[in-house]
CSV table of N, CA and C in Angstrom, one decimal:
chain,number,residue,atom,x,y,z
A,1,MET,N,104.3,87.1,116.5
A,1,MET,CA,104.7,86.5,115.3
A,1,MET,C,105.4,85.2,115.6
A,2,LEU,N,105.6,84.9,116.9
A,2,LEU,CA,106.3,83.6,117.2
A,2,LEU,C,105.3,82.6,117.8
A,3,ALA,N,104.0,82.9,117.8
A,3,ALA,CA,103.0,82.0,118.4
A,3,ALA,C,102.6,81.0,117.4
A,4,THR,N,103.5,80.3,116.8
A,4,THR,CA,103.2,79.3,115.8
A,4,THR,C,104.2,78.2,115.8
A,5,ASP,N,103.9,77.0,115.3
A,5,ASP,CA,104.9,76.0,115.2
A,5,ASP,C,105.7,76.1,113.9
A,6,GLU,N,105.3,77.0,113.0
A,6,GLU,CA,106.0,77.1,111.7
A,6,GLU,C,106.9,78.4,111.8
A,7,LEU,N,108.0,78.3,112.3
A,7,LEU,CA,108.9,79.5,112.5
A,7,LEU,C,109.8,79.7,111.3
A,8,TYR,N,109.9,78.8,110.3
A,8,TYR,CA,110.7,79.0,109.2
A,8,TYR,C,110.4,80.3,108.5
A,9,PHE,N,109.1,80.6,108.3
A,9,PHE,CA,108.6,81.7,107.5
A,9,PHE,C,109.0,83.0,108.1
A,10,PRO,N,108.7,83.3,109.4
A,10,PRO,CA,109.1,84.6,109.9
A,10,PRO,C,110.6,84.7,109.9
A,11,PHE,N,111.3,83.7,110.3
A,11,PHE,CA,112.8,83.8,110.3
A,11,PHE,C,113.3,84.0,108.9
A,12,HIS,N,112.8,83.4,107.9
A,12,HIS,CA,113.3,83.6,106.5
A,12,HIS,C,112.9,84.9,106.0
A,13,ASP,N,111.6,85.2,106.1
A,13,ASP,CA,111.1,86.5,105.5
A,13,ASP,C,111.6,87.7,106.2
A,14,LEU,N,111.9,87.7,107.5
A,14,LEU,CA,112.4,88.8,108.2
A,14,LEU,C,113.9,88.9,108.3
A,15,GLY,N,114.5,87.9,107.6
A,15,GLY,CA,116.0,87.9,107.5
A,15,GLY,C,116.8,87.4,108.7
A,16,GLY,N,116.1,86.7,109.6
A,16,GLY,CA,116.8,86.2,110.8
A,16,GLY,C,115.9,86.2,112.0
A,17,THR,N,116.6,85.9,113.1
A,17,THR,CA,115.8,85.8,114.4
A,17,THR,C,115.8,87.1,115.1
A,18,PRO,N,114.8,87.4,115.9
A,18,PRO,CA,114.8,88.7,116.6
A,18,PRO,C,115.9,88.9,117.7
A,19,TRP,N,116.5,87.8,118.0
A,19,TRP,CA,117.6,87.8,119.1
A,19,TRP,C,119.0,87.8,118.5
A,20,TYR,N,119.1,87.9,117.2
A,20,TYR,CA,120.4,87.9,116.5
A,20,TYR,C,121.4,88.9,117.2
A,21,ASP,N,122.5,88.4,117.5
A,21,ASP,CA,123.6,89.2,118.1
A,21,ASP,C,124.8,89.1,117.3
A,22,PRO,N,125.2,90.1,116.5
A,22,PRO,CA,126.4,89.9,115.6
A,22,PRO,C,127.7,89.6,116.4
A,23,GLY,N,127.7,90.0,117.6
A,23,GLY,CA,128.9,89.7,118.4
A,23,GLY,C,129.0,88.4,119.1
A,24,PHE,N,127.9,87.6,118.9
A,24,PHE,CA,127.8,86.3,119.5
A,24,PHE,C,128.7,85.3,118.7
A,25,ALA,N,129.6,84.7,119.4
A,25,ALA,CA,130.5,83.8,118.7
A,25,ALA,C,129.9,82.4,118.7
A,26,ALA,N,129.1,82.1,117.8
A,26,ALA,CA,128.4,80.8,117.7
A,26,ALA,C,129.1,79.8,116.9
A,27,SER,N,128.9,78.6,117.2
A,27,SER,CA,129.4,77.5,116.3
A,27,SER,C,128.7,77.7,114.9
A,28,SER,N,129.3,77.1,113.9
A,28,SER,CA,128.6,77.2,112.6
A,28,SER,C,127.2,76.6,112.6
A,29,ARG,N,127.0,75.5,113.3
A,29,ARG,CA,125.7,74.9,113.4
A,29,ARG,C,124.7,75.9,114.0
A,30,GLU,N,125.0,76.6,115.1
A,30,GLU,CA,124.1,77.5,115.7
A,30,GLU,C,123.9,78.7,114.9
A,31,ALA,N,124.9,79.2,114.2
A,31,ALA,CA,124.8,80.4,113.4
A,31,ALA,C,123.9,80.1,112.2
A,32,LYS,N,123.9,78.9,111.7
A,32,LYS,CA,123.1,78.6,110.6
A,32,LYS,C,121.6,78.8,110.9
A,33,HIS,N,121.2,78.6,112.2
A,33,HIS,CA,119.8,78.7,112.6
A,33,HIS,C,119.4,80.2,112.7
A,34,ASN,N,120.3,81.1,112.6
A,34,ASN,CA,120.0,82.5,112.7
A,34,ASN,C,119.3,83.0,111.4
A,35,PHE,N,119.5,82.4,110.3
A,35,PHE,CA,118.9,82.7,109.0
A,35,PHE,C,119.4,84.0,108.5
A,36,GLY,N,120.2,84.7,109.1
A,36,GLY,CA,120.7,86.0,108.6
A,36,GLY,C,121.0,87.0,109.7
A,37,SER,N,121.1,88.2,109.4
A,37,SER,CA,121.6,89.2,110.4
A,37,SER,C,120.4,90.1,110.8
A,38,SER,N,119.2,89.7,110.9
A,38,SER,CA,118.1,90.5,111.3
A,38,SER,C,118.3,90.9,112.8
A,39,THR,N,117.7,92.0,113.2
A,39,THR,CA,117.8,92.4,114.5
A,39,THR,C,116.4,92.6,115.1
A,40,LEU,N,116.3,92.9,116.4
A,40,LEU,CA,115.0,93.1,117.0
A,40,LEU,C,114.3,94.3,116.3
A,41,SER,N,115.0,95.4,116.0
A,41,SER,CA,114.4,96.5,115.4
A,41,SER,C,113.9,96.2,114.0
A,42,ASP,N,114.5,95.3,113.3
A,42,ASP,CA,114.0,94.8,112.0
A,42,ASP,C,112.6,94.1,112.2
A,43,TRP,N,112.5,93.3,113.2
A,43,TRP,CA,111.3,92.6,113.5
A,43,TRP,C,110.2,93.6,113.9
A,44,LYS,N,110.5,94.6,114.8
A,44,LYS,CA,109.5,95.6,115.2
A,44,LYS,C,108.9,96.4,114.0
A,45,LYS,N,109.8,96.6,113.0
A,45,LYS,CA,109.3,97.4,111.9
A,45,LYS,C,108.1,96.7,111.2
A,46,TRP,N,108.1,95.4,111.2
A,46,TRP,CA,107.0,94.6,110.6
A,46,TRP,C,106.0,94.0,111.5
A,47,ASP,N,106.1,94.3,112.8
A,47,ASP,CA,105.2,93.7,113.8
A,47,ASP,C,103.9,94.6,113.9
A,48,PRO,N,102.8,94.1,113.5
A,48,PRO,CA,101.5,94.9,113.5
A,48,PRO,C,101.2,95.5,114.9
A,49,SER,N,101.6,94.8,116.0
A,49,SER,CA,101.3,95.3,117.3
A,49,SER,C,102.1,96.6,117.6
A,50,GLU,N,103.2,96.8,116.9
A,50,GLU,CA,103.9,98.1,117.1
A,50,GLU,C,103.3,99.3,116.4
A,51,HIS,N,102.2,99.0,115.7
A,51,HIS,CA,101.5,100.1,114.9
A,51,HIS,C,100.0,100.2,115.2
A,52,LEU,N,99.6,99.8,116.4
A,52,LEU,CA,98.2,99.7,116.7
A,52,LEU,C,97.5,101.1,116.6
A,53,ASP,N,98.3,102.2,116.8
A,53,ASP,CA,97.7,103.5,116.7
A,53,ASP,C,97.4,103.9,115.3
A,54,GLN,N,97.8,103.1,114.3
A,54,GLN,CA,97.5,103.5,112.9
A,54,GLN,C,96.5,102.6,112.3
A,55,TRP,N,95.9,101.6,113.1
A,55,TRP,CA,94.9,100.7,112.5
A,55,TRP,C,93.6,101.5,112.3
A,56,ALA,N,93.2,101.5,111.0
A,56,ALA,CA,92.0,102.3,110.7
A,56,ALA,C,91.2,101.6,109.6
A,57,THR,N,91.8,100.6,108.9
A,57,THR,CA,91.1,99.9,107.8
A,57,THR,C,90.2,98.9,108.3
A,58,PRO,N,88.9,98.9,107.8
A,58,PRO,CA,88.0,97.8,108.2
A,58,PRO,C,88.6,96.5,108.0
A,59,GLN,N,88.3,95.5,108.9
A,59,GLN,CA,88.9,94.2,108.8
A,59,GLN,C,87.9,93.1,109.2
A,60,LEU,N,88.0,92.1,108.4
A,60,LEU,CA,87.2,90.8,108.7
A,60,LEU,C,88.3,89.9,109.3
A,61,VAL,N,88.1,89.5,110.5
A,61,VAL,CA,89.0,88.5,111.2
A,61,VAL,C,88.4,87.2,111.3
A,62,ILE,N,89.0,86.2,110.7
A,62,ILE,CA,88.5,84.8,110.7
A,62,ILE,C,89.5,83.9,111.3
A,63,HIS,N,89.1,83.2,112.4
A,63,HIS,CA,90.0,82.3,113.1
A,63,HIS,C,89.2,81.2,113.7
A,64,SER,N,89.7,80.0,113.4
A,64,SER,CA,89.0,78.8,113.9
A,64,SER,C,89.7,78.3,115.2
A,65,GLU,N,88.9,77.7,116.1
A,65,GLU,CA,89.3,77.3,117.4
A,65,GLU,C,90.2,76.1,117.5
A,66,ARG,N,90.2,75.3,116.4
A,66,ARG,CA,91.1,74.1,116.4
A,66,ARG,C,92.3,74.3,115.6
A,67,ASP,N,92.6,75.6,115.4
A,67,ASP,CA,93.9,75.9,114.6
A,67,ASP,C,95.0,75.9,115.6
A,68,TYR,N,95.7,74.8,115.6
A,68,TYR,CA,96.9,74.6,116.5
A,68,TYR,C,98.1,75.3,116.0
A,69,ARG,N,98.1,75.8,114.7
A,69,ARG,CA,99.2,76.5,114.2
A,69,ARG,C,99.2,77.9,114.7
A,70,LEU,N,98.1,78.5,114.9
A,70,LEU,CA,97.9,79.8,115.5
A,70,LEU,C,96.8,79.8,116.6
A,71,PRO,N,97.2,80.0,117.8
A,71,PRO,CA,96.2,80.0,118.9
A,71,PRO,C,95.0,81.0,118.6
A,72,ILE,N,93.8,80.7,119.1
A,72,ILE,CA,92.7,81.6,118.9
A,72,ILE,C,92.9,83.0,119.4
A,73,SER,N,93.8,83.2,120.4
A,73,SER,CA,94.1,84.5,120.9
A,73,SER,C,94.8,85.4,119.8
A,74,GLU,N,95.4,84.8,118.8
A,74,GLU,CA,96.0,85.5,117.7
A,74,GLU,C,94.9,86.1,116.8
A,75,GLY,N,93.7,85.6,116.8
A,75,GLY,CA,92.6,86.2,116.1
A,75,GLY,C,91.8,87.2,117.0
A,76,ILE,N,91.6,86.8,118.2
A,76,ILE,CA,90.8,87.6,119.2
A,76,ILE,C,91.5,88.9,119.5
A,77,ALA,N,92.8,88.9,119.6
A,77,ALA,CA,93.6,90.1,120.0
A,77,ALA,C,93.4,91.2,119.0
A,78,PRO,N,93.6,91.0,117.7
A,78,PRO,CA,93.5,92.1,116.7
A,78,PRO,C,92.0,92.6,116.6
A,79,PHE,N,91.1,91.6,116.7
A,79,PHE,CA,89.7,92.0,116.7
A,79,PHE,C,89.3,92.9,117.9
A,80,ASN,N,89.8,92.6,119.1
A,80,ASN,CA,89.6,93.4,120.2
A,80,ASN,C,90.2,94.8,120.1
A,81,VAL,N,91.4,94.9,119.5
A,81,VAL,CA,92.0,96.2,119.2
A,81,VAL,C,91.2,97.0,118.3
A,82,LEU,N,90.7,96.4,117.2
A,82,LEU,CA,89.9,97.1,116.2
A,82,LEU,C,88.6,97.6,116.8
A,83,GLN,N,88.0,96.7,117.6
A,83,GLN,CA,86.7,97.1,118.3
A,83,GLN,C,87.0,98.3,119.2
A,84,ALA,N,88.0,98.2,120.0
A,84,ALA,CA,88.3,99.3,121.0
A,84,ALA,C,88.6,100.6,120.3
A,85,ARG,N,89.2,100.5,119.1
A,85,ARG,CA,89.6,101.7,118.4
A,85,ARG,C,88.4,102.2,117.6
A,86,GLY,N,87.3,101.5,117.5
A,86,GLY,CA,86.1,101.9,116.8
A,86,GLY,C,86.3,101.7,115.3
A,87,VAL,N,87.2,100.8,114.9
A,87,VAL,CA,87.3,100.5,113.5
A,87,VAL,C,86.3,99.4,113.1
A,88,GLU,N,85.6,99.6,112.0
A,88,GLU,CA,84.7,98.6,111.5
A,88,GLU,C,85.4,97.3,111.4
A,89,SER,N,84.8,96.3,112.1
A,89,SER,CA,85.4,95.0,112.1
A,89,SER,C,84.4,93.9,112.4
A,90,GLN,N,84.7,92.7,112.0
A,90,GLN,CA,83.8,91.6,112.2
A,90,GLN,C,84.7,90.4,112.5
A,91,PHE,N,84.2,89.5,113.4
A,91,PHE,CA,84.9,88.3,113.8
A,91,PHE,C,84.1,87.1,113.5
A,92,LEU,N,84.7,86.2,112.8
A,92,LEU,CA,84.0,84.9,112.4
A,92,LEU,C,84.9,83.8,112.9
A,93,THR,N,84.4,82.8,113.7
A,93,THR,CA,85.1,81.7,114.1
A,93,THR,C,84.3,80.4,114.0
A,94,PHE,N,85.0,79.3,113.8
A,94,PHE,CA,84.4,78.0,113.7
A,94,PHE,C,85.0,77.2,114.8
A,95,PRO,N,84.2,76.8,115.8
A,95,PRO,CA,84.7,76.0,116.9
A,95,PRO,C,85.2,74.6,116.4
A,96,ASP,N,84.7,74.1,115.3
A,96,ASP,CA,85.0,72.7,114.9
A,96,ASP,C,86.0,72.7,113.7
A,97,GLU,N,86.7,73.8,113.4
A,97,GLU,CA,87.6,73.8,112.2
A,97,GLU,C,89.0,74.1,112.7
A,98,ASN,N,90.0,73.8,111.8
A,98,ASN,CA,91.4,74.0,112.2
A,98,ASN,C,91.9,75.2,111.3
A,99,HIS,N,93.1,75.1,110.8
A,99,HIS,CA,93.7,76.1,110.0
A,99,HIS,C,93.0,76.4,108.7
A,100,TRP,N,92.3,75.4,108.2
A,100,TRP,CA,91.5,75.5,107.0
A,100,TRP,C,90.0,75.1,107.4
A,101,VAL,N,89.1,75.8,106.7
A,101,VAL,CA,87.7,75.5,106.9
A,101,VAL,C,87.4,74.4,105.9
A,102,LEU,N,87.2,73.2,106.4
A,102,LEU,CA,87.0,72.0,105.5
A,102,LEU,C,85.6,71.4,105.4
A,103,LYS,N,84.8,71.6,106.4
A,103,LYS,CA,83.4,71.1,106.4
A,103,LYS,C,82.6,71.9,105.4
A,104,PRO,N,81.8,71.2,104.5
A,104,PRO,CA,81.1,71.9,103.5
A,104,PRO,C,80.1,72.9,104.0
A,105,GLU,N,79.4,72.7,105.1
A,105,GLU,CA,78.5,73.6,105.6
A,105,GLU,C,79.2,74.9,106.2
A,106,ASN,N,80.4,74.7,106.8
A,106,ASN,CA,81.2,75.8,107.3
A,106,ASN,C,81.8,76.6,106.1
A,107,SER,N,82.1,75.9,105.1
A,107,SER,CA,82.7,76.5,103.9
A,107,SER,C,81.7,77.5,103.2
A,108,LEU,N,80.4,77.0,103.2
A,108,LEU,CA,79.3,77.9,102.7
A,108,LEU,C,79.2,79.2,103.5
A,109,VAL,N,79.2,79.0,104.8
A,109,VAL,CA,79.1,80.2,105.7
A,109,VAL,C,80.3,81.1,105.5
A,110,TRP,N,81.5,80.5,105.4
A,110,TRP,CA,82.7,81.3,105.2
A,110,TRP,C,82.6,82.1,103.9
A,111,HIS,N,82.2,81.5,102.8
A,111,HIS,CA,82.1,82.2,101.6
A,111,HIS,C,81.0,83.3,101.6
A,112,LYS,N,79.9,83.0,102.3
A,112,LYS,CA,78.9,84.1,102.4
A,112,LYS,C,79.4,85.3,103.1
A,113,VAL,N,80.0,85.0,104.3
A,113,VAL,CA,80.5,86.1,105.1
A,113,VAL,C,81.6,86.9,104.4
A,114,VAL,N,82.6,86.2,103.8
A,114,VAL,CA,83.7,86.8,103.1
A,114,VAL,C,83.2,87.6,101.9
A,115,LEU,N,82.4,87.0,101.1
A,115,LEU,CA,81.9,87.7,99.9
A,115,LEU,C,81.0,88.9,100.2
A,116,ASN,N,80.2,88.8,101.2
A,116,ASN,CA,79.4,89.9,101.7
A,116,ASN,C,80.3,91.0,102.2
A,117,TRP,N,81.3,90.7,102.9
A,117,TRP,CA,82.3,91.7,103.4
A,117,TRP,C,83.0,92.4,102.3
A,118,VAL,N,83.6,91.6,101.4
A,118,VAL,CA,84.3,92.2,100.3
A,118,VAL,C,83.4,93.1,99.4
A,119,ASN,N,82.2,92.6,99.1
A,119,ASN,CA,81.3,93.3,98.2
A,119,ASN,C,80.9,94.6,98.9
A,120,LYS,N,80.7,94.6,100.2
A,120,LYS,CA,80.3,95.8,100.9
A,120,LYS,C,81.4,96.9,100.8
A,121,HIS,N,82.7,96.5,100.9
A,121,HIS,CA,83.8,97.4,100.9
A,121,HIS,C,84.3,97.8,99.5
A,122,VAL,N,83.8,97.2,98.5
A,122,VAL,CA,84.2,97.6,97.1
A,122,VAL,C,83.0,98.2,96.4
A,123,GLY,N,81.9,98.3,97.1
A,123,GLY,CA,80.7,99.0,96.5
A,123,GLY,C,79.8,98.1,95.7
A,124,LEU,N,79.9,96.8,95.9
A,124,LEU,CA,79.0,95.9,95.1
A,124,LEU,C,77.8,95.5,96.0
A,125,PRO,N,76.7,95.0,95.4
A,125,PRO,CA,75.6,94.6,96.2
A,125,PRO,C,76.0,93.3,97.0
A,126,PRO,N,75.3,93.0,98.1
A,126,PRO,CA,75.7,91.8,98.9
A,126,PRO,C,75.6,90.5,98.0
A,127,TYR,N,76.5,89.6,98.4
A,127,TYR,CA,76.5,88.3,97.7
A,127,TYR,C,75.2,87.6,98.0
A,128,THR,N,74.8,87.6,99.3
A,128,THR,CA,73.5,87.0,99.7
A,128,THR,C,72.7,88.0,100.5
A,129,HIS,N,71.4,87.9,100.4
A,129,HIS,CA,70.6,88.8,101.2
A,129,HIS,C,70.0,88.0,102.4
A,130,GLU,N,70.5,86.8,102.6
A,130,GLU,CA,70.0,86.0,103.8
A,130,GLU,C,70.4,86.7,105.0
A,131,ASP,N,69.6,86.7,106.0
A,131,ASP,CA,69.8,87.3,107.3
A,131,ASP,C,70.9,86.4,108.1
A,132,PRO,N,72.0,87.0,108.5
A,132,PRO,CA,73.0,86.2,109.2
A,132,PRO,C,72.5,85.6,110.5
A,133,ASP,N,71.4,86.1,111.0
A,133,ASP,CA,70.8,85.5,112.2
A,133,ASP,C,69.9,84.4,111.9
A,134,SER,N,69.7,84.1,110.6
A,134,SER,CA,68.7,83.0,110.2
A,134,SER,C,69.3,81.7,110.1
A,135,ASP,N,68.5,80.6,110.3
A,135,ASP,CA,69.0,79.3,110.0
A,135,ASP,C,69.4,79.1,108.6
A,136,GLU,N,68.7,79.7,107.7
A,136,GLU,CA,69.0,79.6,106.2
A,136,GLU,C,70.5,80.0,106.0
A,137,PHE,N,70.9,81.1,106.5
A,137,PHE,CA,72.3,81.6,106.3
A,137,PHE,C,73.3,80.6,106.8
A,138,TRP,N,73.0,79.9,107.9
A,138,TRP,CA,74.0,79.0,108.5
A,138,TRP,C,73.8,77.6,107.9
A,139,GLY,N,72.8,77.4,107.0
A,139,GLY,CA,72.7,76.1,106.4
A,139,GLY,C,72.4,74.9,107.3
A,140,GLY,N,71.8,75.2,108.5
A,140,GLY,CA,71.5,74.1,109.4
A,140,GLY,C,72.7,73.7,110.2
A,141,SER,N,73.9,74.5,110.2
A,141,SER,CA,75.1,74.1,110.9
A,141,SER,C,75.0,74.5,112.4
A,142,ARG,N,74.0,75.3,112.8
A,142,ARG,CA,73.9,75.7,114.1
A,142,ARG,C,73.1,74.7,114.9
A,143,ASP,N,73.4,74.5,116.2
A,143,ASP,CA,72.7,73.6,117.0
A,143,ASP,C,71.4,74.3,117.6
A,144,SER,N,71.6,75.5,118.1
A,144,SER,CA,70.5,76.2,118.7
A,144,SER,C,70.8,77.7,118.8
A,145,LYS,N,69.7,78.5,118.8
A,145,LYS,CA,69.9,80.0,119.0
A,145,LYS,C,70.4,80.3,120.4
A,146,THR,N,70.1,79.4,121.4
A,146,THR,CA,70.5,79.6,122.8
A,146,THR,C,72.1,79.6,122.8
A,147,GLU,N,72.6,78.6,122.1
A,147,GLU,CA,74.1,78.5,122.1
A,147,GLU,C,74.8,79.7,121.6
A,148,LEU,N,74.2,80.3,120.5
A,148,LEU,CA,74.8,81.5,119.9
A,148,LEU,C,74.7,82.6,120.9
A,149,ALA,N,73.5,82.8,121.5
A,149,ALA,CA,73.3,83.9,122.5
A,149,ALA,C,74.3,83.8,123.6
A,150,ASP,N,74.5,82.5,124.1
A,150,ASP,CA,75.4,82.4,125.3
A,150,ASP,C,76.9,82.6,124.9
A,151,MET,N,77.2,82.3,123.7
A,151,MET,CA,78.6,82.4,123.2
A,151,MET,C,78.6,83.1,121.9
A,152,PRO,N,78.5,84.5,121.9
A,152,PRO,CA,78.3,85.2,120.7
A,152,PRO,C,79.3,85.1,119.6
A,153,ILE,N,80.6,84.8,119.9
A,153,ILE,CA,81.6,84.7,118.9
A,153,ILE,C,81.8,83.3,118.4
A,154,GLN,N,81.0,82.4,118.9
A,154,GLN,CA,81.2,81.0,118.5
A,154,GLN,C,80.4,80.7,117.2
A,155,GLY,N,81.2,80.8,116.0
A,155,GLY,CA,80.6,80.5,114.7
A,155,GLY,C,79.6,81.6,114.2
A,156,LYS,N,79.6,82.7,114.8
A,156,LYS,CA,78.7,83.8,114.4
A,156,LYS,C,79.5,85.1,114.2
A,157,PRO,N,79.3,85.7,113.1
A,157,PRO,CA,80.0,87.0,112.9
A,157,PRO,C,79.5,88.0,113.8
A,158,GLU,N,80.5,88.7,114.4
A,158,GLU,CA,80.1,89.8,115.3
A,158,GLU,C,80.6,91.1,114.7
A,159,THR,N,79.9,92.2,114.9
A,159,THR,CA,80.3,93.5,114.5
A,159,THR,C,80.4,94.5,115.7
């Protein structure tokens, strides 16, 4: 939860820093940065990695490789746990996107994958019947099938 440049939100939402020590005599300037009286046990309560043995819900993990706010390992790690546990999961990544999927062709793929995933899990028919291995599905945004075969998680959903 600390592998980001945006620490305000976890510090604020979890009520402080995980290293808060109520006995620490800090100057008022340092104490202000504690955000509150949160403790390590408060953080562990909300840390998904503390509850891996309970992960059972199917999950679609989407993470782009140029997301400098959250390293790609933050997306690969939960996907690997889900796969190792036998939980239905899919991984979609865009090598040329950052925290947001901005390129129109990638946005179309993102929407197809997300809507197909959601529809599948709420009992609706697929959003698109295009084959995810076809050029039509990817809208011409793939360079070659060889590239996808060599690097299976690069811009291709895996199950």
